[in-house]
C-alpha positions as YAML, in Angstrom:
chain: A
units: angstrom
residues:
- id: 1
  name: MET
  ca: [61.91, 135.66, 32.53]
- id: 2
  name: HIS
  ca: [65.26, 136.09, 31.23]
- id: 3
  name: ASP
  ca: [66.02, 134.14, 34.44]
- id: 4
  name: GLN
  ca: [63.37, 131.35, 33.85]
- id: 5
  name: ALA
  ca: [64.31, 130.55, 30.75]
- id: 6
  name: ASN
  ca: [68.38, 130.07, 31.42]
- id: 7
  name: SER
  ca: [67.15, 127.88, 34.14]
- id: 8
  name: ARG
  ca: [64.83, 125.75, 32.17]
- id: 9
  name: THR
  ca: [68.07, 125.96, 29.37]
- id: 10
  name: ASP
  ca: [70.67, 124.37, 32.86]
- id: 11
  name: ASP
  ca: [67.88, 122.29, 33.40]
- id: 12
  name: ALA
  ca: [68.23, 120.59, 29.76]
- id: 13
  name: ALA
  ca: [72.00, 120.86, 30.01]
- id: 14
  name: ASP
  ca: [72.19, 118.52, 32.95]
- id: 15
  name: SER
  ca: [69.38, 116.49, 32.15]
- id: 16
  name: GLN
  ca: [71.55, 116.01, 29.23]
- id: 17
  name: LEU
  ca: [74.98, 115.42, 31.19]
- id: 18
  name: VAL
  ca: [73.14, 112.22, 33.02]
- id: 19
  name: SER
  ca: [71.70, 110.65, 30.37]
- id: 20
  name: ALA
  ca: [75.54, 110.68, 28.56]
- id: 21
  name: LEU
  ca: [76.91, 109.46, 32.21]
- id: 22
  name: ALA
  ca: [74.54, 106.57, 32.21]
- id: 23
  name: ARG
  ca: [75.31, 105.88, 28.43]
- id: 24
  name: GLY
  ca: [78.61, 106.05, 29.38]
- id: 25
  name: ILE
  ca: [78.25, 102.97, 32.42]
- id: 26
  name: ARG
  ca: [76.21, 100.71, 30.63]
- id: 27
  name: ILE
  ca: [79.09, 100.24, 27.48]
- id: 28
  name: LEU
  ca: [81.65, 99.86, 30.60]
- id: 29
  name: GLN
  ca: [79.34, 97.61, 31.80]
- id: 30
  name: CYS
  ca: [78.75, 95.33, 29.15]
- id: 31
  name: PHE
  ca: [82.88, 93.81, 30.30]
- id: 32
  name: SER
  ca: [83.02, 91.07, 32.21]
- id: 33
  name: MET
  ca: [85.63, 88.15, 32.87]
- id: 34
  name: GLY
  ca: [83.78, 86.42, 29.92]
- id: 35
  name: ASP
  ca: [83.33, 89.68, 27.84]
- id: 36
  name: ALA
  ca: [87.19, 91.15, 27.99]
- id: 37
  name: GLU
  ca: [87.48, 92.58, 24.24]
- id: 38
  name: LEU
  ca: [84.72, 93.40, 22.66]
- id: 39
  name: SER
  ca: [84.34, 95.38, 19.43]
- id: 40
  name: ALA
  ca: [82.06, 98.72, 18.26]
- id: 41
  name: ARG
  ca: [79.25, 96.28, 16.77]
- id: 42
  name: ASP
  ca: [79.10, 94.66, 20.08]
- id: 43
  name: LEU
  ca: [78.91, 98.07, 22.65]
- id: 44
  name: VAL
  ca: [76.24, 99.14, 20.13]
- id: 45
  name: GLU
  ca: [74.73, 95.96, 19.89]
- id: 46
  name: ARG
  ca: [74.74, 95.73, 23.49]
- id: 47
  name: THR
  ca: [73.81, 98.92, 24.77]
- id: 48
  name: GLY
  ca: [70.96, 98.77, 22.61]
- id: 49
  name: LEU
  ca: [72.22, 102.80, 21.51]
- id: 50
  name: PRO
  ca: [72.25, 104.63, 18.17]
- id: 51
  name: LYS
  ca: [75.92, 103.73, 16.84]
- id: 52
  name: PRO
  ca: [77.00, 107.65, 16.82]
- id: 53
  name: THR
  ca: [76.19, 107.93, 20.11]
- id: 54
  name: ALA
  ca: [77.47, 104.89, 20.84]
- id: 55
  name: LEU
  ca: [80.73, 105.54, 19.32]
- id: 56
  name: ARG
  ca: [81.03, 109.15, 21.33]
- id: 57
  name: LEU
  ca: [80.72, 107.70, 24.08]
- id: 58
  name: ILE
  ca: [83.67, 104.88, 23.36]
- id: 59
  name: ASN
  ca: [85.71, 108.26, 22.34]
- id: 60
  name: THR
  ca: [85.68, 109.39, 25.46]
- id: 61
  name: LEU
  ca: [85.67, 106.11, 27.86]
- id: 62
  name: ALA
  ca: [89.09, 106.13, 26.04]
- id: 63
  name: GLU
  ca: [90.25, 109.58, 26.66]
- id: 64
  name: PHE
  ca: [89.48, 108.91, 30.16]
- id: 65
  name: GLY
  ca: [92.19, 105.65, 29.87]
- id: 66
  name: LEU
  ca: [88.80, 104.01, 31.24]
- id: 67
  name: LEU
  ca: [88.70, 102.41, 27.59]
- id: 68
  name: ARG
  ca: [91.34, 100.85, 25.22]
- id: 69
  name: TYR
  ca: [91.63, 99.97, 21.48]
- id: 70
  name: SER
  ca: [93.57, 96.81, 21.28]
- id: 71
  name: GLU
  ca: [94.90, 97.23, 17.78]
- id: 72
  name: ARG
  ca: [96.41, 93.70, 17.70]
- id: 73
  name: ILE
  ca: [92.90, 92.22, 18.33]
- id: 74
  name: SER
  ca: [91.36, 94.89, 16.97]
- id: 75
  name: LYS
  ca: [88.62, 95.53, 19.98]
- id: 76
  name: TYR
  ca: [87.91, 97.39, 23.30]
- id: 77
  name: VAL
  ca: [89.67, 96.70, 26.57]
- id: 78
  name: LEU
  ca: [88.95, 98.19, 29.62]
- id: 79
  name: GLY
  ca: [91.90, 100.54, 29.91]
- id: 80
  name: THR
  ca: [94.89, 100.34, 32.94]
- id: 81
  name: GLU
  ca: [92.71, 103.82, 34.53]
- id: 82
  name: MET
  ca: [89.99, 100.89, 35.18]
- id: 83
  name: LEU
  ca: [92.42, 99.70, 38.26]
- id: 84
  name: SER
  ca: [93.24, 102.96, 39.65]
- id: 85
  name: LEU
  ca: [89.27, 103.32, 40.39]
- id: 86
  name: ALA
  ca: [88.91, 100.41, 41.64]
- id: 87
  name: ALA
  ca: [92.05, 100.19, 44.03]
- id: 88
  name: PRO
  ca: [90.17, 103.09, 46.86]
- id: 89
  name: ALA
  ca: [86.74, 100.41, 46.64]
- id: 90
  name: LEU
  ca: [89.08, 97.54, 47.71]
- id: 91
  name: GLY
  ca: [91.43, 99.31, 50.01]
- id: 92
  name: ARG
  ca: [88.22, 100.25, 52.13]
- id: 93
  name: MET
  ca: [87.10, 97.08, 52.60]
- id: 94
  name: THR
  ca: [88.00, 96.25, 56.05]
- id: 95
  name: ILE
  ca: [86.55, 93.59, 56.48]
- id: 96
  name: ARG
  ca: [89.50, 91.71, 53.44]
- id: 97
  name: GLN
  ca: [92.18, 92.66, 55.58]
- id: 98
  name: ILE
  ca: [90.22, 91.09, 58.74]
- id: 99
  name: ALA
  ca: [89.32, 87.72, 56.99]
- id: 100
  name: ARG
  ca: [92.31, 86.77, 54.58]
- id: 101
  name: PRO
  ca: [94.44, 85.05, 57.23]
- id: 102
  name: MET
  ca: [91.52, 83.27, 58.31]
- id: 103
  name: MET
  ca: [90.16, 82.27, 55.10]
- id: 104
  name: GLN
  ca: [94.02, 80.89, 53.60]
- id: 105
  name: GLU
  ca: [94.02, 78.96, 56.73]
- id: 106
  name: LEU
  ca: [90.12, 77.35, 56.19]
- id: 107
  name: ALA
  ca: [91.36, 76.65, 51.93]
- id: 108
  name: ASP
  ca: [95.00, 75.13, 52.79]
- id: 109
  name: TYR
  ca: [92.37, 72.75, 55.50]
- id: 110
  name: CYS
  ca: [90.20, 72.01, 52.87]
- id: 111
  name: HIS
  ca: [92.31, 72.00, 50.11]
- id: 112
  name: GLY
  ca: [89.74, 73.81, 48.23]
- id: 113
  name: GLN
  ca: [89.30, 77.89, 47.86]
- id: 114
  name: VAL
  ca: [87.12, 80.63, 49.86]
- id: 115
  name: THR
  ca: [85.99, 83.20, 49.00]
- id: 116
  name: LEU
  ca: [83.87, 86.95, 49.77]
- id: 117
  name: ALA
  ca: [80.88, 87.79, 47.91]
- id: 118
  name: VAL
  ca: [79.78, 91.27, 48.31]
- id: 119
  name: GLY
  ca: [76.29, 92.45, 47.14]
- id: 120
  name: TYR
  ca: [74.69, 95.81, 46.51]
- id: 121
  name: ARG
  ca: [70.55, 95.55, 45.34]
- id: 122
  name: LEU
  ca: [70.80, 92.87, 42.83]
- id: 123
  name: ASN
  ca: [74.49, 92.30, 42.01]
- id: 124
  name: MET
  ca: [76.93, 90.76, 43.09]
- id: 125
  name: ALA
  ca: [80.96, 90.82, 42.78]
- id: 126
  name: TYR
  ca: [83.97, 88.75, 44.20]
- id: 127
  name: ALA
  ca: [85.75, 90.93, 46.74]
- id: 128
  name: GLU
  ca: [88.57, 88.51, 47.91]
- id: 129
  name: VAL
  ca: [89.80, 84.89, 46.91]
- id: 130
  name: ILE
  ca: [91.44, 82.73, 48.27]
- id: 131
  name: GLN
  ca: [93.22, 79.39, 46.64]
- id: 132
  name: GLY
  ca: [94.17, 76.75, 49.38]
- id: 133
  name: ASP
  ca: [96.81, 74.46, 49.49]
- id: 134
  name: GLY
  ca: [96.14, 71.58, 46.63]
- id: 135
  name: SER
  ca: [92.59, 73.62, 45.44]
- id: 136
  name: ALA
  ca: [91.27, 72.04, 42.14]
- id: 137
  name: VAL
  ca: [88.78, 74.53, 42.55]
- id: 138
  name: TYR
  ca: [89.10, 77.21, 39.12]
- id: 139
  name: ARG
  ca: [90.55, 80.76, 40.48]
- id: 140
  name: SER
  ca: [87.86, 83.50, 40.23]
- id: 141
  name: GLU
  ca: [88.74, 87.54, 39.93]
- id: 142
  name: THR
  ca: [88.79, 89.17, 42.12]
- id: 143
  name: GLY
  ca: [85.13, 91.49, 40.80]
- id: 144
  name: THR
  ca: [83.66, 88.51, 38.69]
- id: 145
  name: ARG
  ca: [80.04, 89.16, 38.76]
- id: 146
  name: LEU
  ca: [78.30, 86.02, 41.13]
- id: 147
  name: SER
  ca: [75.71, 84.58, 39.99]
- id: 148
  name: LEU
  ca: [72.83, 85.30, 42.61]
- id: 149
  name: SER
  ca: [70.85, 81.87, 40.99]
- id: 150
  name: ARG
  ca: [72.81, 79.02, 40.78]
- id: 151
  name: THR
  ca: [75.59, 79.93, 43.59]
- id: 152
  name: ALA
  ca: [75.27, 78.83, 47.20]
- id: 153
  name: SER
  ca: [76.79, 82.78, 48.16]
- id: 154
  name: GLY
  ca: [74.64, 84.19, 45.99]
- id: 155
  name: ARG
  ca: [71.20, 82.09, 47.69]
- id: 156
  name: ALA
  ca: [71.90, 83.04, 51.33]
- id: 157
  name: TYR
  ca: [72.54, 86.69, 49.57]
- id: 158
  name: LEU
  ca: [69.16, 86.64, 48.52]
- id: 159
  name: TRP
  ca: [67.41, 85.46, 51.94]
- id: 160
  name: THR
  ca: [70.01, 88.03, 53.52]
- id: 161
  name: VAL
  ca: [68.68, 91.30, 51.86]
- id: 162
  name: PRO
  ca: [65.09, 92.60, 51.99]
- id: 163
  name: GLY
  ca: [62.65, 90.48, 51.42]
- id: 164
  name: ALA
  ca: [60.85, 93.73, 48.07]
- id: 165
  name: GLU
  ca: [64.24, 92.80, 46.54]
- id: 166
  name: ARG
  ca: [64.57, 89.08, 46.76]
- id: 167
  name: GLU
  ca: [60.36, 88.86, 45.18]
- id: 168
  name: GLN
  ca: [61.73, 91.78, 42.89]
- id: 169
  name: TYR
  ca: [64.78, 89.46, 41.37]
- id: 170
  name: LEU
  ca: [62.47, 86.00, 41.53]
- id: 171
  name: GLN
  ca: [59.44, 88.25, 39.89]
- id: 172
  name: GLU
  ca: [62.03, 88.93, 36.80]
- id: 173
  name: THR
  ca: [63.26, 86.06, 36.71]
- id: 174
  name: LEU
  ca: [60.29, 84.34, 35.72]
- id: 175
  name: ALA
  ca: [58.99, 87.50, 33.56]
- id: 176
  name: ARG
  ca: [62.28, 86.45, 31.19]
- id: 177
  name: ASP
  ca: [62.43, 82.71, 31.70]
- id: 178
  name: PRO
  ca: [59.45, 80.70, 33.56]
- id: 179
  name: ALA
  ca: [61.49, 77.43, 33.43]
- id: 180
  name: LYS
  ca: [64.12, 79.40, 34.98]
- id: 181
  name: GLY
  ca: [61.86, 81.36, 37.34]
- id: 182
  name: GLU
  ca: [60.13, 78.62, 38.68]
- id: 183
  name: LEU
  ca: [63.58, 76.65, 39.72]
- id: 184
  name: LEU
  ca: [64.62, 80.08, 41.25]
- id: 185
  name: ALA
  ca: [62.26, 79.48, 43.71]
- id: 186
  name: GLN
  ca: [62.49, 76.02, 44.18]
- id: 187
  name: ARG
  ca: [66.24, 76.85, 44.94]
- id: 188
  name: LEU
  ca: [64.82, 79.75, 46.96]
- id: 189
  name: GLU
  ca: [63.08, 77.45, 49.38]
- id: 190
  name: LEU
  ca: [65.20, 75.15, 49.94]
- id: 191
  name: ALA
  ca: [67.71, 77.47, 50.52]
- id: 192
  name: GLN
  ca: [65.36, 79.24, 52.81]
- id: 193
  name: GLN
  ca: [65.10, 75.54, 54.57]
- id: 194
  name: GLU
  ca: [69.26, 75.35, 55.05]
- id: 195
  name: LEU
  ca: [70.12, 78.66, 56.77]
- id: 196
  name: ARG
  ca: [66.73, 78.13, 59.38]
- id: 197
  name: ALA
  ca: [68.16, 74.35, 60.01]
- id: 198
  name: HIS
  ca: [71.87, 75.06, 59.61]
- id: 199
  name: GLY
  ca: [72.49, 78.74, 59.37]
- id: 200
  name: CYS
  ca: [74.54, 78.12, 55.79]
- id: 201
  name: THR
  ca: [72.97, 77.60, 51.84]
- id: 202
  name: LEU
  ca: [74.60, 74.46, 49.48]
- id: 203
  name: SER
  ca: [75.05, 73.99, 46.66]
- id: 204
  name: HIS
  ca: [76.47, 70.20, 44.82]
- id: 205
  name: GLY
  ca: [77.77, 70.82, 41.51]
- id: 206
  name: ASP
  ca: [74.50, 73.76, 40.63]
- id: 207
  name: MET
  ca: [77.96, 75.78, 38.69]
- id: 208
  name: GLN
  ca: [80.34, 73.02, 37.98]
- id: 209
  name: ARG
  ca: [79.09, 69.70, 38.49]
- id: 210
  name: GLU
  ca: [82.48, 68.21, 40.50]
- id: 211
  name: ILE
  ca: [82.41, 71.70, 42.89]
- id: 212
  name: HIS
  ca: [80.51, 71.59, 46.50]
- id: 213
  name: SER
  ca: [79.69, 74.89, 48.70]
- id: 214
  name: VAL
  ca: [78.86, 76.05, 51.61]
- id: 215
  name: ALA
  ca: [77.74, 79.75, 51.90]
- id: 216
  name: ILE
  ca: [77.41, 81.72, 55.16]
- id: 217
  name: PRO
  ca: [76.24, 85.52, 55.00]
- id: 218
  name: LEU
  ca: [77.47, 88.18, 58.40]
- id: 219
  name: SER
  ca: [74.63, 88.83, 60.50]
- id: 220
  name: ALA
  ca: [73.53, 92.35, 59.61]
- id: 221
  name: PRO
  ca: [75.35, 94.86, 56.10]
- id: 222
  name: ILE
  ca: [78.55, 97.20, 56.47]
- id: 223
  name: ASP
  ca: [76.66, 100.58, 55.06]
- id: 224
  name: ASP
  ca: [74.66, 99.01, 53.35]
- id: 225
  name: GLU
  ca: [76.21, 96.30, 51.79]
- id: 226
  name: TYR
  ca: [75.66, 92.60, 52.41]
- id: 227
  name: TRP
  ca: [78.38, 90.10, 52.46]
- id: 228
  name: VAL
  ca: [78.38, 86.36, 52.26]
- id: 229
  name: PHE
  ca: [81.55, 83.89, 53.24]
- id: 230
  name: SER
  ca: [81.48, 80.97, 51.12]
- id: 231
  name: CYS
  ca: [84.01, 77.88, 50.70]
- id: 232
  name: SER
  ca: [84.42, 75.73, 47.89]
- id: 233
  name: ILE
  ca: [85.80, 72.02, 47.01]
- id: 234
  name: ALA
  ca: [85.98, 69.45, 44.37]
- id: 235
  name: VAL
  ca: [83.98, 66.98, 45.47]
- id: 236
  name: PHE
  ca: [86.31, 64.22, 44.37]
- id: 237
  name: ASN
  ca: [88.19, 66.05, 48.31]
- id: 238
  name: ILE
  ca: [85.28, 65.22, 50.07]
- id: 239
  name: SER
  ca: [84.68, 62.30, 52.38]
- id: 240
  name: GLY
  ca: [81.26, 61.68, 53.26]
- id: 241
  name: ASN
  ca: [79.19, 64.67, 55.04]
- id: 242
  name: GLN
  ca: [81.97, 66.40, 55.37]
- id: 243
  name: LEU
  ca: [80.66, 69.74, 54.15]
- id: 244
  name: THR
  ca: [78.34, 70.26, 56.64]
- id: 245
  name: ASP
  ca: [79.75, 68.37, 59.93]
- id: 246
  name: ASP
  ca: [83.36, 69.55, 58.78]
- id: 247
  name: ILE
  ca: [83.26, 72.88, 56.61]
- id: 248
  name: ALA
  ca: [80.61, 74.33, 57.64]
- id: 249
  name: PRO
  ca: [81.04, 74.84, 61.25]
- id: 250
  name: ARG
  ca: [84.65, 75.93, 60.40]
- id: 251
  name: LEU
  ca: [83.35, 78.00, 58.13]
- id: 252
  name: MET
  ca: [80.61, 79.66, 60.76]
- id: 253
  name: SER
  ca: [83.76, 79.79, 63.02]
- id: 254
  name: LEU
  ca: [85.50, 82.48, 60.10]
- id: 255
  name: VAL
  ca: [82.67, 84.06, 60.53]
- id: 256
  name: ARG
  ca: [82.26, 84.66, 63.61]
- id: 257
  name: ARG
  ca: [85.73, 85.83, 64.46]
- id: 258
  name: VAL
  ca: [85.28, 88.14, 62.00]
- id: 259
  name: GLU
  ca: [82.25, 89.47, 63.63]
- id: 260
  name: ALA
  ca: [83.91, 90.26, 66.57]
- id: 261
  name: ALA
  ca: [87.19, 91.54, 65.65]
- id: 262
  name: LEU
  ca: [84.42, 93.91, 62.92]
- id: 263
  name: GLY
  ca: [81.89, 94.78, 66.24]
- id: 264
  name: SER
  ca: [85.32, 95.86, 68.54]
- id: 265
  name: MET
  ca: [86.53, 97.90, 66.00]
- id: 266
  name: THR
  ca: [83.62, 99.46, 65.30]
- id: 267
  name: GLY
  ca: [82.40, 99.39, 69.08]
- id: 268
  name: ALA
  ca: [78.98, 97.23, 67.93]
- id: 269
  name: ALA
  ca: [78.25, 93.98, 67.74]
- id: 270
  name: HIS
  ca: [75.83, 91.79, 65.52]
- id: 271
  name: ASP
  ca: [73.96, 89.40, 67.30]
- id: 272
  name: MET
  ca: [75.15, 85.96, 65.02]
- id: 273
  name: GLU
  ca: [71.66, 84.24, 65.78]
- id: 274
  name: THR
  ca: [69.21, 87.96, 64.75]
- id: 275
  name: ARG
  ca: [68.66, 86.23, 60.62]
- id: 276
  name: PRO
  ca: [66.17, 87.26, 58.53]
- id: 277
  name: TRP
  ca: [65.40, 84.23, 57.93]
- id: 278
  name: SER
  ca: [64.67, 82.81, 60.99]
- id: 279
  name: VAL
  ca: [62.29, 85.87, 61.45]
- id: 280
  name: SER
  ca: [59.72, 85.67, 58.20]
- id: 281
  name: ALA
  ca: [60.11, 85.05, 54.69]
- id: 282
  name: ASN
  ca: [58.65, 87.98, 53.19]
...
């Protein structure tokens, strides 16, 4: 009986620790490129946590260097310890080192921006951002989250992940905002047609009116992570059908070369012709 009581106590303590960890992560996830500075009140409102609980967690995160209170602006910012956590995550991504010189070459050629984004489940972020000579495209920072619905990369990603995850995202969007959900469904249908016809997805000013983009996903995930390359160009740097007739083939060549390099390193070649959208829409 005594052992059973101790076991229940240990389980309860473990559950509380897991809950506290999850809540702490929710606080850290409130920060983004657009919200790099947040007050304690902001964090309480965004997480929905009771104020005393949120403040205890904020103080704990600050003790570990993950958050820092800025006296200058009277708000919290992510601490420098976050850099130490991010460095190993970026360092293990061999694809970044392989692709970087090829991405720079294409970015300089088209006077645009070439990016490499990685996704896991229903989240996607930039792992590499290369700015070309004379690029007029706003430079996103590595780690910036992408919109899955309003970017060529996001829509390419949604057609690469398992169908159940794509359907989940669509249904969640429909539940939150039916109008946006219907627009997403239309964009996904068009993206599927683009992938089947050209092997890429296109964006004509969906996020920024003056920016056009083309995106191509890797044919297979790497350790359960899905990767998408994209090239974005200011509309005044594009002539005629250059995006589809010139830039898209060059981006496809880049993807093929990266996959060949990855295949030679792992001893497993990727089949570029076997793509999920060409097999089934489900």
